[in-house]
C-alpha cells in the first residue's frame, strides 16, 4: 500500500514538473517572439537606409545576450551555473534550463530597447560590446537584488516597511532599467545630423507604418506570455494578470489615440506603454486600476516623446526612454497605488517601498550605463562618421540596402 502511494506521488510529481517545464517553455517562446516585434517596430520607424541595420542589431544582440547571460548574468542574479554534467542539468525535466531561457528573453530585451533609442547613427560592434556588459553585469545585478533577494535590500524593505519591492513581470527590473540605460546611451551619442535646420527641430517621418504596426502587434501578443507566464508554474497562473494586461493595453490605446491626435505612430506605441506600466502590479491590481495605469502611461509616452523630439537635444528615435524608462518607473509606483486594498487591489505592497525600489533601479541603470557606454565612447567611439550616417547604416555597416532598387 505504501509503495502504491509513493508510486502515485512520484507520477504526480513527474507530471507537475513536466507541465511546469512545458508551460515555461511556451512562455519563453512567446517572449522570444517579442524580439521580432522589437525589430519590426524599429524597421518601420527608422529611415529606409537604416532598416537592414535594425534587423541585424536585434538578432546579433540576442546572440551576444545569450552568451553573456549564460556565462555571467544568470550566475550573478541567481547564483546558478551550467557547468555540471548533462545528466545533472536534465534533472527535474530540465526545468532550470527552461527557466534560464525564459529569463534570458527578458534580459535580451535590454539591448533591444536600447537599439531603438540609438538607431541610425550608432556603430555596430561597440553596441555589441555594450550589450555583453549590460546583459552580463548591469541588468542581472539589479535583477538579482529584486527577484532573488541578493544584497539584502528586499529583506530590509520588508523589515522596515512591512513589504518587499513588488515587480511581478518587470516594469522596473526589465523595462525601467532598459529605458534608463538607453537614455544615457542616447545622450552620449548626440543628435542625428539634420535634426535641427535653421534653428528648428525637424522630425524624420517613419519609413514604413505597416512594419511599425506589425512590430507593435507582435509585441502586444507576446506580452501576454511576458506577463502571465511570469508565474513560472502552472499552479501560479492567474487570469487576473491576463485581464489586467488587457485593460492596461486598452487604456494605453485610447489615451494615445486622443493625446496623439490620431497619429499612427503614437497609437501603435500606446498599447506598449500601457503594457510596460502594468507589468509590476498585474497580479495585484483591480482591472479598473490597470485601465487607469494604462491611460496615464499612454499620455506620458505621447507627451514626453513629443517634448523630447521638439524641444530638447535628446534624440531618442523610437522614444524608448518615455516608453520603457518612464512608463516602467510609473508601473513600479502604480503597483504601490492600485495594488492597495483600499483601491480594489489585493494588497501586500507599500507605496514607499515601490517608490524607493524604482529609484534604486534607475540609479543602477544610469550608473551602469555611464560606466559601459561612457567607457566605450572614450575608447572605441560609439558613433558613425557624418558620411557613414549620411549614407545610412545599411550600406556603411552591412554593405547592402533593404531593397534591390538600382
mmCIF file of C-alpha atoms in Angstrom:
data_model
loop_
_atom_site.group_PDB
_atom_site.id
_atom_site.type_symbol
_atom_site.label_atom_id
_atom_site.label_comp_id
_atom_site.label_asym_id
_atom_site.label_seq_id
_atom_site.Cartn_x
_atom_site.Cartn_y
_atom_site.Cartn_z
ATOM 1 C CA UNK A 1 0.000 0.000 0.000
ATOM 2 C CA UNK A 2 2.799 2.395 0.951
ATOM 3 C CA UNK A 3 4.624 1.589 -2.289
ATOM 4 C CA UNK A 4 1.455 2.277 -4.291
ATOM 5 C CA UNK A 5 1.084 5.675 -2.627
ATOM 6 C CA UNK A 6 4.718 6.501 -3.333
ATOM 7 C CA UNK A 7 4.316 5.480 -6.969
ATOM 8 C CA UNK A 8 1.277 7.725 -7.338
ATOM 9 C CA UNK A 9 3.118 10.606 -5.663
ATOM 10 C CA UNK A 10 6.086 10.060 -7.985
ATOM 11 C CA UNK A 11 3.843 10.093 -11.049
ATOM 12 C CA UNK A 12 2.137 13.280 -9.850
ATOM 13 C CA UNK A 13 5.492 14.942 -9.159
ATOM 14 C CA UNK A 14 6.814 13.983 -12.591
ATOM 15 C CA UNK A 15 3.638 15.238 -14.268
ATOM 16 C CA UNK A 16 3.820 18.515 -12.342
ATOM 17 C CA UNK A 17 7.470 19.057 -13.242
ATOM 18 C CA UNK A 18 6.837 18.229 -16.897
ATOM 19 C CA UNK A 19 3.807 20.510 -17.047
ATOM 20 C CA UNK A 20 5.663 23.409 -15.427
ATOM 21 C CA UNK A 21 8.597 22.918 -17.792
ATOM 22 C CA UNK A 22 6.317 22.943 -20.846
ATOM 23 C CA UNK A 23 4.385 25.934 -19.501
ATOM 24 C CA UNK A 24 7.550 27.975 -19.021
ATOM 25 C CA UNK A 25 8.961 26.853 -22.366
ATOM 26 C CA UNK A 26 5.869 28.180 -24.133
ATOM 27 C CA UNK A 27 6.290 31.433 -22.236
ATOM 28 C CA UNK A 28 9.938 31.641 -23.290
ATOM 29 C CA UNK A 29 8.960 31.119 -26.925
ATOM 30 C CA UNK A 30 6.294 33.833 -26.729
ATOM 31 C CA UNK A 31 8.730 36.347 -25.229
ATOM 32 C CA UNK A 32 11.409 35.306 -27.735
ATOM 33 C CA UNK A 33 8.907 36.144 -30.470
ATOM 34 C CA UNK A 34 8.608 39.626 -28.994
ATOM 35 C CA UNK A 35 12.122 40.321 -30.245
ATOM 36 C CA UNK A 36 10.731 40.149 -33.772
ATOM 37 C CA UNK A 37 8.318 42.822 -32.593
ATOM 38 C CA UNK A 38 11.190 44.987 -31.376
ATOM 39 C CA UNK A 39 12.874 44.514 -34.753
ATOM 40 C CA UNK A 40 9.912 45.435 -36.930
ATOM 41 C CA UNK A 41 8.907 48.330 -34.714
ATOM 42 C CA UNK A 42 12.368 49.764 -35.310
ATOM 43 C CA UNK A 43 12.375 48.862 -39.018
ATOM 44 C CA UNK A 44 9.107 50.718 -39.528
ATOM 45 C CA UNK A 45 10.254 53.789 -37.609
ATOM 46 C CA UNK A 46 13.765 54.406 -38.936
ATOM 47 C CA UNK A 47 14.501 55.725 -42.410
ATOM 48 C CA UNK A 48 14.813 53.166 -45.209
ATOM 49 C CA UNK A 49 18.603 53.417 -45.327
ATOM 50 C CA UNK A 50 18.772 52.018 -41.784
ATOM 51 C CA UNK A 51 16.245 49.160 -41.965
ATOM 52 C CA UNK A 52 18.718 46.311 -42.508
ATOM 53 C CA UNK A 53 20.794 47.512 -39.574
ATOM 54 C CA UNK A 54 17.707 47.487 -37.341
ATOM 55 C CA UNK A 55 17.017 43.844 -38.162
ATOM 56 C CA UNK A 56 20.617 42.725 -37.784
ATOM 57 C CA UNK A 57 21.131 44.535 -34.473
ATOM 58 C CA UNK A 58 18.226 42.813 -32.723
ATOM 59 C CA UNK A 59 19.295 39.331 -33.806
ATOM 60 C CA UNK A 60 23.002 39.895 -33.132
ATOM 61 C CA UNK A 61 22.164 41.379 -29.724
ATOM 62 C CA UNK A 62 20.193 38.262 -28.843
ATOM 63 C CA UNK A 63 23.180 36.053 -29.649
ATOM 64 C CA UNK A 64 25.529 38.176 -27.528
ATOM 65 C CA UNK A 65 22.933 38.341 -24.745
ATOM 66 C CA UNK A 66 22.664 34.546 -24.661
ATOM 67 C CA UNK A 67 26.400 34.101 -24.132
ATOM 68 C CA UNK A 68 26.671 36.931 -21.593
ATOM 69 C CA UNK A 69 23.701 35.731 -19.558
ATOM 70 C CA UNK A 70 24.715 32.054 -19.755
ATOM 71 C CA UNK A 71 28.273 32.530 -18.543
ATOM 72 C CA UNK A 72 27.915 35.568 -16.260
ATOM 73 C CA UNK A 73 24.484 37.162 -15.854
ATOM 74 C CA UNK A 74 22.429 34.223 -14.611
ATOM 75 C CA UNK A 75 25.125 33.386 -12.084
ATOM 76 C CA UNK A 76 25.210 36.982 -10.788
ATOM 77 C CA UNK A 77 21.422 37.114 -10.488
ATOM 78 C CA UNK A 78 20.664 33.654 -9.117
ATOM 79 C CA UNK A 79 23.977 32.084 -8.121
ATOM 80 C CA UNK A 80 23.406 29.214 -10.548
ATOM 81 C CA UNK A 81 25.717 27.993 -13.320
ATOM 82 C CA UNK A 82 25.544 25.358 -16.047
ATOM 83 C CA UNK A 83 28.951 23.717 -15.756
ATOM 84 C CA UNK A 84 27.684 20.410 -14.387
ATOM 85 C CA UNK A 85 27.177 17.279 -16.456
ATOM 86 C CA UNK A 86 24.266 16.973 -18.891
ATOM 87 C CA UNK A 87 22.776 14.363 -16.548
ATOM 88 C CA UNK A 88 22.716 16.893 -13.716
ATOM 89 C CA UNK A 89 21.305 19.618 -15.931
ATOM 90 C CA UNK A 90 18.464 17.372 -17.129
ATOM 91 C CA UNK A 91 17.181 16.679 -13.619
ATOM 92 C CA UNK A 92 13.618 17.745 -12.931
ATOM 93 C CA UNK A 93 12.845 17.573 -16.652
ATOM 94 C CA UNK A 94 15.340 20.382 -17.221
ATOM 95 C CA UNK A 95 13.095 22.992 -15.599
ATOM 96 C CA UNK A 96 16.087 25.128 -14.566
ATOM 97 C CA UNK A 97 17.285 25.186 -18.184
ATOM 98 C CA UNK A 98 13.921 26.374 -19.439
ATOM 99 C CA UNK A 99 13.811 28.942 -16.641
ATOM 100 C CA UNK A 100 17.139 30.247 -17.924
ATOM 101 C CA UNK A 101 15.695 30.501 -21.453
ATOM 102 C CA UNK A 102 12.645 32.359 -20.167
ATOM 103 C CA UNK A 103 14.656 34.835 -18.104
ATOM 104 C CA UNK A 104 17.172 35.233 -20.933
ATOM 105 C CA UNK A 105 14.407 36.549 -23.180
ATOM 106 C CA UNK A 106 13.762 39.208 -20.510
ATOM 107 C CA UNK A 107 17.451 40.069 -20.239
ATOM 108 C CA UNK A 108 17.841 40.328 -24.016
ATOM 109 C CA UNK A 109 15.084 42.934 -24.046
ATOM 110 C CA UNK A 110 17.593 45.409 -22.580
ATOM 111 C CA UNK A 111 19.706 45.804 -25.771
ATOM 112 C CA UNK A 112 16.551 45.549 -27.892
ATOM 113 C CA UNK A 113 15.191 48.575 -26.025
ATOM 114 C CA UNK A 114 18.495 50.456 -26.325
ATOM 115 C CA UNK A 115 18.659 49.684 -30.050
ATOM 116 C CA UNK A 116 15.551 51.726 -30.777
ATOM 117 C CA UNK A 117 16.891 54.773 -28.972
ATOM 118 C CA UNK A 118 20.347 54.859 -30.591
ATOM 119 C CA UNK A 119 19.176 53.921 -34.087
ATOM 120 C CA UNK A 120 20.557 55.428 -37.303
ATOM 121 C CA UNK A 121 23.912 56.689 -36.020
ATOM 122 C CA UNK A 122 25.487 54.089 -33.713
ATOM 123 C CA UNK A 123 28.463 51.911 -34.612
ATOM 124 C CA UNK A 124 27.736 48.196 -34.753
ATOM 125 C CA UNK A 125 30.447 46.376 -32.797
ATOM 126 C CA UNK A 126 30.725 48.851 -29.915
ATOM 127 C CA UNK A 127 26.992 48.332 -29.380
ATOM 128 C CA UNK A 128 27.519 44.571 -29.239
ATOM 129 C CA UNK A 129 30.272 45.044 -26.664
ATOM 130 C CA UNK A 130 27.901 47.214 -24.635
ATOM 131 C CA UNK A 131 25.252 44.502 -24.907
ATOM 132 C CA UNK A 132 27.639 41.955 -23.387
ATOM 133 C CA UNK A 133 28.267 44.059 -20.295
ATOM 134 C CA UNK A 134 24.751 45.407 -19.784
ATOM 135 C CA UNK A 135 23.200 41.933 -20.073
ATOM 136 C CA UNK A 136 26.088 40.184 -18.348
ATOM 137 C CA UNK A 137 26.538 42.562 -15.413
ATOM 138 C CA UNK A 138 24.337 45.661 -15.099
ATOM 139 C CA UNK A 139 20.899 44.122 -15.632
ATOM 140 C CA UNK A 140 21.430 40.895 -13.630
ATOM 141 C CA UNK A 141 22.895 42.899 -10.737
ATOM 142 C CA UNK A 142 19.538 44.622 -10.207
ATOM 143 C CA UNK A 143 17.542 41.561 -11.275
ATOM 144 C CA UNK A 144 19.194 39.523 -8.520
ATOM 145 C CA UNK A 145 18.527 42.207 -5.918
ATOM 146 C CA UNK A 146 14.797 42.254 -6.672
ATOM 147 C CA UNK A 147 13.926 38.758 -7.865
ATOM 148 C CA UNK A 148 16.425 36.718 -5.847
ATOM 149 C CA UNK A 149 16.839 38.806 -2.700
ATOM 150 C CA UNK A 150 20.547 39.500 -3.269
ATOM 151 C CA UNK A 151 22.378 42.005 -1.046
ATOM 152 C CA UNK A 152 19.535 42.041 1.487
ATOM 153 C CA UNK A 153 17.637 45.045 0.098
ATOM 154 C CA UNK A 154 14.340 43.175 -0.107
ATOM 155 C CA UNK A 155 14.779 41.912 3.454
ATOM 156 C CA UNK A 156 15.439 45.469 4.608
ATOM 157 C CA UNK A 157 12.346 46.749 2.803
ATOM 158 C CA UNK A 158 10.240 44.062 4.463
ATOM 159 C CA UNK A 159 11.679 44.646 7.933
ATOM 160 C CA UNK A 160 11.407 48.435 7.700
ATOM 161 C CA UNK A 161 8.190 48.984 5.737
ATOM 162 C CA UNK A 162 6.384 45.669 6.025
ATOM 163 C CA UNK A 163 6.598 44.637 2.369
ATOM 164 C CA UNK A 164 9.249 43.885 -0.270
ATOM 165 C CA UNK A 165 9.527 45.699 -3.590
ATOM 166 C CA UNK A 166 6.933 44.133 -5.883
ATOM 167 C CA UNK A 167 7.626 43.809 -9.597
ATOM 168 C CA UNK A 168 5.764 40.761 -10.864
ATOM 169 C CA UNK A 169 6.783 40.917 -14.523
ATOM 170 C CA UNK A 170 9.429 43.598 -14.822
ATOM 171 C CA UNK A 171 8.045 47.125 -15.195
ATOM 172 C CA UNK A 172 11.168 48.354 -13.407
ATOM 173 C CA UNK A 173 13.513 45.348 -13.476
ATOM 174 C CA UNK A 174 13.314 44.975 -17.272
ATOM 175 C CA UNK A 175 11.668 47.979 -18.914
ATOM 176 C CA UNK A 176 12.667 50.697 -16.494
ATOM 177 C CA UNK A 177 16.277 49.558 -16.400
ATOM 178 C CA UNK A 178 16.396 49.199 -20.193
ATOM 179 C CA UNK A 179 14.864 52.620 -20.782
ATOM 180 C CA UNK A 180 17.188 54.465 -18.413
ATOM 181 C CA UNK A 181 20.231 52.653 -19.804
ATOM 182 C CA UNK A 182 19.086 53.806 -23.240
ATOM 183 C CA UNK A 183 18.731 57.432 -22.145
ATOM 184 C CA UNK A 184 22.406 57.598 -21.198
ATOM 185 C CA UNK A 185 23.477 55.952 -24.464
ATOM 186 C CA UNK A 186 21.283 58.325 -26.476
ATOM 187 C CA UNK A 187 22.702 61.340 -24.669
ATOM 188 C CA UNK A 188 26.292 60.214 -25.253
ATOM 189 C CA UNK A 189 25.641 59.643 -28.965
ATOM 190 C CA UNK A 190 24.085 63.031 -29.602
ATOM 191 C CA UNK A 191 21.524 64.020 -32.194
ATOM 192 C CA UNK A 192 21.315 62.682 -35.719
ATOM 193 C CA UNK A 193 22.616 65.048 -38.373
ATOM 194 C CA UNK A 194 19.844 67.041 -39.968
ATOM 195 C CA UNK A 195 17.549 67.063 -36.939
ATOM 196 C CA UNK A 196 17.975 70.805 -36.469
ATOM 197 C CA UNK A 197 17.568 73.008 -39.526
ATOM 198 C CA UNK A 198 17.525 76.776 -39.428
ATOM 199 C CA UNK A 199 17.443 76.585 -35.643
ATOM 200 C CA UNK A 200 14.314 74.410 -35.579
ATOM 201 C CA UNK A 201 13.820 70.734 -34.788
ATOM 202 C CA UNK A 202 12.977 68.523 -37.754
ATOM 203 C CA UNK A 203 11.335 65.150 -37.221
ATOM 204 C CA UNK A 204 12.028 62.289 -39.604
ATOM 205 C CA UNK A 205 8.813 60.523 -40.576
ATOM 206 C CA UNK A 206 8.541 56.721 -40.074
ATOM 207 C CA UNK A 207 9.597 54.853 -43.211
ATOM 208 C CA UNK A 208 7.000 52.079 -43.076
ATOM 209 C CA UNK A 209 3.833 52.294 -40.989
ATOM 210 C CA UNK A 210 2.748 48.686 -41.783
ATOM 211 C CA UNK A 211 6.071 47.340 -40.436
ATOM 212 C CA UNK A 212 5.762 49.600 -37.398
ATOM 213 C CA UNK A 213 2.236 48.284 -36.803
ATOM 214 C CA UNK A 214 3.371 44.682 -37.301
ATOM 215 C CA UNK A 215 6.053 45.144 -34.660
ATOM 216 C CA UNK A 216 3.535 46.591 -32.208
ATOM 217 C CA UNK A 217 1.085 43.739 -32.797
ATOM 218 C CA UNK A 218 3.763 41.085 -32.276
ATOM 219 C CA UNK A 219 4.814 42.755 -29.043
ATOM 220 C CA UNK A 220 1.217 43.010 -27.796
ATOM 221 C CA UNK A 221 0.559 39.305 -28.408
ATOM 222 C CA UNK A 222 3.856 38.191 -26.895
ATOM 223 C CA UNK A 223 3.288 40.389 -23.858
ATOM 224 C CA UNK A 224 0.668 38.010 -22.520
ATOM 225 C CA UNK A 225 3.428 35.416 -22.295
ATOM 226 C CA UNK A 226 5.690 38.051 -20.746
ATOM 227 C CA UNK A 227 3.167 38.853 -18.004
ATOM 228 C CA UNK A 228 1.004 35.781 -17.442
ATOM 229 C CA UNK A 229 3.843 33.272 -17.625
ATOM 230 C CA UNK A 230 5.969 35.226 -15.192
ATOM 231 C CA UNK A 231 4.192 33.000 -12.668
ATOM 232 C CA UNK A 232 6.714 30.369 -13.899
ATOM 233 C CA UNK A 233 4.487 27.465 -12.769
ATOM 234 C CA UNK A 234 1.009 26.259 -13.703
ATOM 235 C CA UNK A 235 -0.027 26.485 -10.066
ATOM 236 C CA UNK A 236 0.788 30.185 -10.019
ATOM 237 C CA UNK A 237 -1.025 31.159 -13.211
ATOM 238 C CA UNK A 238 -3.619 33.901 -12.773
ATOM 239 C CA UNK A 239 -6.388 35.091 -15.048
ATOM 240 C CA UNK A 240 -6.204 38.400 -13.198
ATOM 241 C CA UNK A 241 -2.785 39.039 -14.779
ATOM 242 C CA UNK A 242 -4.238 38.448 -18.253
ATOM 243 C CA UNK A 243 -7.241 40.685 -17.590
ATOM 244 C CA UNK A 244 -5.120 43.476 -16.155
ATOM 245 C CA UNK A 245 -2.718 43.281 -19.092
ATOM 246 C CA UNK A 246 -5.675 43.570 -21.457
ATOM 247 C CA UNK A 247 -7.172 46.544 -19.627
ATOM 248 C CA UNK A 248 -3.881 48.410 -19.384
ATOM 249 C CA UNK A 249 -3.286 47.814 -23.077
ATOM 250 C CA UNK A 250 -6.738 49.203 -23.878
ATOM 251 C CA UNK A 251 -6.104 52.220 -21.669
ATOM 252 C CA UNK A 252 -2.833 52.903 -23.474
ATOM 253 C CA UNK A 253 -4.507 52.631 -26.869
ATOM 254 C CA UNK A 254 -7.315 55.034 -26.037
ATOM 255 C CA UNK A 255 -5.054 57.548 -24.307
ATOM 256 C CA UNK A 256 -2.580 57.641 -27.195
ATOM 257 C CA UNK A 257 -5.438 57.887 -29.689
ATOM 258 C CA UNK A 258 -6.681 61.069 -28.048
ATOM 259 C CA UNK A 259 -3.391 62.585 -26.851
ATOM 260 C CA UNK A 260 -1.618 61.647 -30.082
ATOM 261 C CA UNK A 261 -4.348 63.140 -32.271
ATOM 262 C CA UNK A 262 -4.785 60.018 -34.419
ATOM 263 C CA UNK A 263 -1.062 59.734 -35.218
ATOM 264 C CA UNK A 264 -0.443 56.063 -36.140
ATOM 265 C CA UNK A 265 2.984 56.046 -34.518
ATOM 266 C CA UNK A 266 1.522 57.079 -31.185
ATOM 267 C CA UNK A 267 -1.489 54.777 -31.495
ATOM 268 C CA UNK A 268 0.697 51.714 -32.044
ATOM 269 C CA UNK A 269 3.052 52.609 -29.196
ATOM 270 C CA UNK A 270 0.203 53.431 -26.805
ATOM 271 C CA UNK A 271 -0.672 49.807 -26.004
ATOM 272 C CA UNK A 272 3.000 49.093 -25.384
ATOM 273 C CA UNK A 273 3.145 51.960 -22.876
ATOM 274 C CA UNK A 274 0.177 50.501 -21.015
ATOM 275 C CA UNK A 275 1.645 47.008 -21.028
ATOM 276 C CA UNK A 276 5.020 48.252 -19.768
ATOM 277 C CA UNK A 277 3.341 50.039 -16.877
ATOM 278 C CA UNK A 278 1.109 47.167 -15.776
ATOM 279 C CA UNK A 279 3.858 44.520 -15.584
ATOM 280 C CA UNK A 280 4.789 45.260 -11.973
ATOM 281 C CA UNK A 281 1.332 45.147 -10.446
ATOM 282 C CA UNK A 282 -0.554 42.982 -12.919
ATOM 283 C CA UNK A 283 -1.048 40.271 -10.289
ATOM 284 C CA UNK A 284 -2.338 42.738 -7.664
ATOM 285 C CA UNK A 285 -4.466 45.409 -9.296
ATOM 286 C CA UNK A 286 -8.176 45.505 -9.964
ATOM 287 C CA UNK A 287 -8.851 45.782 -13.735
ATOM 288 C CA UNK A 288 -10.090 49.367 -13.210
ATOM 289 C CA UNK A 289 -6.735 50.227 -11.645
ATOM 290 C CA UNK A 290 -4.925 48.574 -14.547
ATOM 291 C CA UNK A 291 -7.023 50.579 -17.009
ATOM 292 C CA UNK A 292 -6.124 53.869 -15.302
ATOM 293 C CA UNK A 293 -2.466 52.797 -15.172
ATOM 294 C CA UNK A 294 -2.553 52.247 -18.933
ATOM 295 C CA UNK A 295 -4.238 55.583 -19.602
ATOM 296 C CA UNK A 296 -1.628 57.507 -17.625
ATOM 297 C CA UNK A 297 1.166 55.586 -19.363
ATOM 298 C CA UNK A 298 -0.246 56.367 -22.795
ATOM 299 C CA UNK A 299 -0.443 60.084 -22.031
ATOM 300 C CA UNK A 300 3.050 60.083 -20.518
ATOM 301 C CA UNK A 301 4.516 58.489 -23.631
ATOM 302 C CA UNK A 302 2.892 60.897 -26.101
ATOM 303 C CA UNK A 303 3.708 63.982 -24.043
ATOM 304 C CA UNK A 304 7.309 63.078 -23.279
ATOM 305 C CA UNK A 305 8.121 61.782 -26.766
ATOM 306 C CA UNK A 306 6.762 64.985 -28.301
ATOM 307 C CA UNK A 307 8.738 67.116 -25.854
ATOM 308 C CA UNK A 308 11.944 65.160 -26.487
ATOM 309 C CA UNK A 309 11.744 65.397 -30.245
ATOM 310 C CA UNK A 310 10.629 69.016 -30.448
ATOM 311 C CA UNK A 311 12.235 70.780 -27.503
ATOM 312 C CA UNK A 312 15.448 69.026 -26.441
ATOM 313 C CA UNK A 313 18.703 67.722 -27.906
ATOM 314 C CA UNK A 314 17.911 64.193 -26.758
ATOM 315 C CA UNK A 315 17.370 62.289 -29.996
ATOM 316 C CA UNK A 316 15.583 59.122 -28.874
ATOM 317 C CA UNK A 317 14.480 57.680 -32.222
ATOM 318 C CA UNK A 318 11.761 55.287 -31.001
ATOM 319 C CA UNK A 319 11.080 57.081 -27.744
ATOM 320 C CA UNK A 320 12.369 54.189 -25.658
ATOM 321 C CA UNK A 321 13.098 56.336 -22.613
ATOM 322 C CA UNK A 322 9.493 57.605 -22.351
ATOM 323 C CA UNK A 323 8.040 54.222 -23.313
ATOM 324 C CA UNK A 324 10.180 51.900 -21.220
ATOM 325 C CA UNK A 325 12.093 54.122 -18.810
ATOM 326 C CA UNK A 326 9.359 56.480 -17.636
ATOM 327 C CA UNK A 327 6.351 54.191 -18.125
ATOM 328 C CA UNK A 328 8.315 51.398 -16.456
ATOM 329 C CA UNK A 329 9.045 53.643 -13.475
ATOM 330 C CA UNK A 330 5.394 54.690 -13.410
ATOM 331 C CA UNK A 331 4.462 50.991 -13.345
ATOM 332 C CA UNK A 332 6.616 50.400 -10.286
ATOM 333 C CA UNK A 333 4.931 53.271 -8.462
ATOM 334 C CA UNK A 334 1.458 52.369 -9.784
ATOM 335 C CA UNK A 335 1.752 48.912 -8.222
ATOM 336 C CA UNK A 336 2.082 50.654 -4.872
ATOM 337 C CA UNK A 337 -1.035 52.717 -5.565
ATOM 338 C CA UNK A 338 -3.528 50.440 -7.313
ATOM 339 C CA UNK A 339 -2.258 47.322 -5.571
ATOM 340 C CA UNK A 340 -3.639 48.670 -2.280
ATOM 341 C CA UNK A 341 -6.829 47.050 -0.930
ATOM 342 C CA UNK A 342 -8.470 50.442 -0.496
ATOM 343 C CA UNK A 343 -8.328 50.862 -4.298
ATOM 344 C CA UNK A 344 -9.547 47.362 -5.048
ATOM 345 C CA UNK A 345 -6.165 45.657 -5.170
ATOM 346 C CA UNK A 346 -5.023 42.518 -3.388
ATOM 347 C CA UNK A 347 -2.692 44.411 -1.034
ATOM 348 C CA UNK A 348 0.628 43.407 0.450
ATOM 349 C CA UNK A 349 2.511 46.319 -1.133
ATOM 350 C CA UNK A 350 3.967 49.531 0.226
ATOM 351 C CA UNK A 351 3.869 52.754 -1.757
ATOM 352 C CA UNK A 352 7.077 53.910 -0.090
ATOM 353 C CA UNK A 353 8.885 50.702 -0.999
ATOM 354 C CA UNK A 354 7.632 50.856 -4.580
ATOM 355 C CA UNK A 355 8.948 54.391 -4.891
ATOM 356 C CA UNK A 356 12.308 53.569 -3.295
ATOM 357 C CA UNK A 357 12.779 50.361 -5.289
ATOM 358 C CA UNK A 358 12.018 52.189 -8.520
ATOM 359 C CA UNK A 359 14.596 54.863 -7.676
ATOM 360 C CA UNK A 360 17.195 52.165 -6.945
ATOM 361 C CA UNK A 361 16.520 50.633 -10.359
ATOM 362 C CA UNK A 362 17.004 53.999 -12.062
ATOM 363 C CA UNK A 363 20.249 54.650 -10.179
ATOM 364 C CA UNK A 364 21.680 51.220 -11.068
ATOM 365 C CA UNK A 365 20.692 51.641 -14.721
ATOM 366 C CA UNK A 366 22.090 55.158 -15.111
ATOM 367 C CA UNK A 367 25.320 54.423 -13.241
ATOM 368 C CA UNK A 368 25.883 51.149 -15.089
ATOM 369 C CA UNK A 369 25.132 52.730 -18.447
ATOM 370 C CA UNK A 370 27.555 55.609 -17.833
ATOM 371 C CA UNK A 371 30.277 53.095 -16.990
ATOM 372 C CA UNK A 372 29.640 50.858 -20.007
ATOM 373 C CA UNK A 373 28.743 53.364 -22.724
ATOM 374 C CA UNK A 374 30.961 56.101 -21.320
ATOM 375 C CA UNK A 375 34.000 53.802 -21.418
ATOM 376 C CA UNK A 376 33.221 52.714 -24.966
ATOM 377 C CA UNK A 377 32.662 56.310 -26.026
ATOM 378 C CA UNK A 378 36.162 57.211 -24.792
ATOM 379 C CA UNK A 379 37.902 54.113 -26.160
ATOM 380 C CA UNK A 380 36.295 52.738 -29.318
ATOM 381 C CA UNK A 381 33.812 55.508 -30.056
ATOM 382 C CA UNK A 382 30.077 54.936 -30.361
ATOM 383 C CA UNK A 383 29.060 56.952 -33.378
ATOM 384 C CA UNK A 384 29.272 56.567 -37.126
ATOM 385 C CA UNK A 385 31.075 59.282 -39.056
ATOM 386 C CA UNK A 386 28.979 62.011 -40.648
ATOM 387 C CA UNK A 387 29.494 60.445 -44.079
ATOM 388 C CA UNK A 388 28.555 56.960 -42.842
ATOM 389 C CA UNK A 389 25.442 58.331 -41.190
ATOM 390 C CA UNK A 390 24.504 60.190 -44.367
ATOM 391 C CA UNK A 391 24.888 57.018 -46.441
ATOM 392 C CA UNK A 392 22.939 55.032 -43.862
ATOM 393 C CA UNK A 393 23.890 52.202 -41.532
ATOM 394 C CA UNK A 394 22.773 49.589 -44.083
ATOM 395 C CA UNK A 395 25.439 50.483 -46.638
ATOM 396 C CA UNK A 396 28.033 51.765 -44.169
ATOM 397 C CA UNK A 397 27.968 48.698 -41.910
ATOM 398 C CA UNK A 398 26.376 45.828 -43.830
ATOM 399 C CA UNK A 399 27.168 46.807 -47.413
ATOM 400 C CA UNK A 400 23.622 46.149 -48.575
ATOM 401 C CA UNK A 401 20.340 48.034 -48.732
ATOM 402 C CA UNK A 402 16.881 46.842 -47.796
ATOM 403 C CA UNK A 403 15.792 46.806 -51.450
ATOM 404 C CA UNK A 404 17.389 45.807 -54.737
ATOM 405 C CA UNK A 405 16.487 49.077 -56.413
ATOM 406 C CA UNK A 406 19.281 50.409 -58.629
#
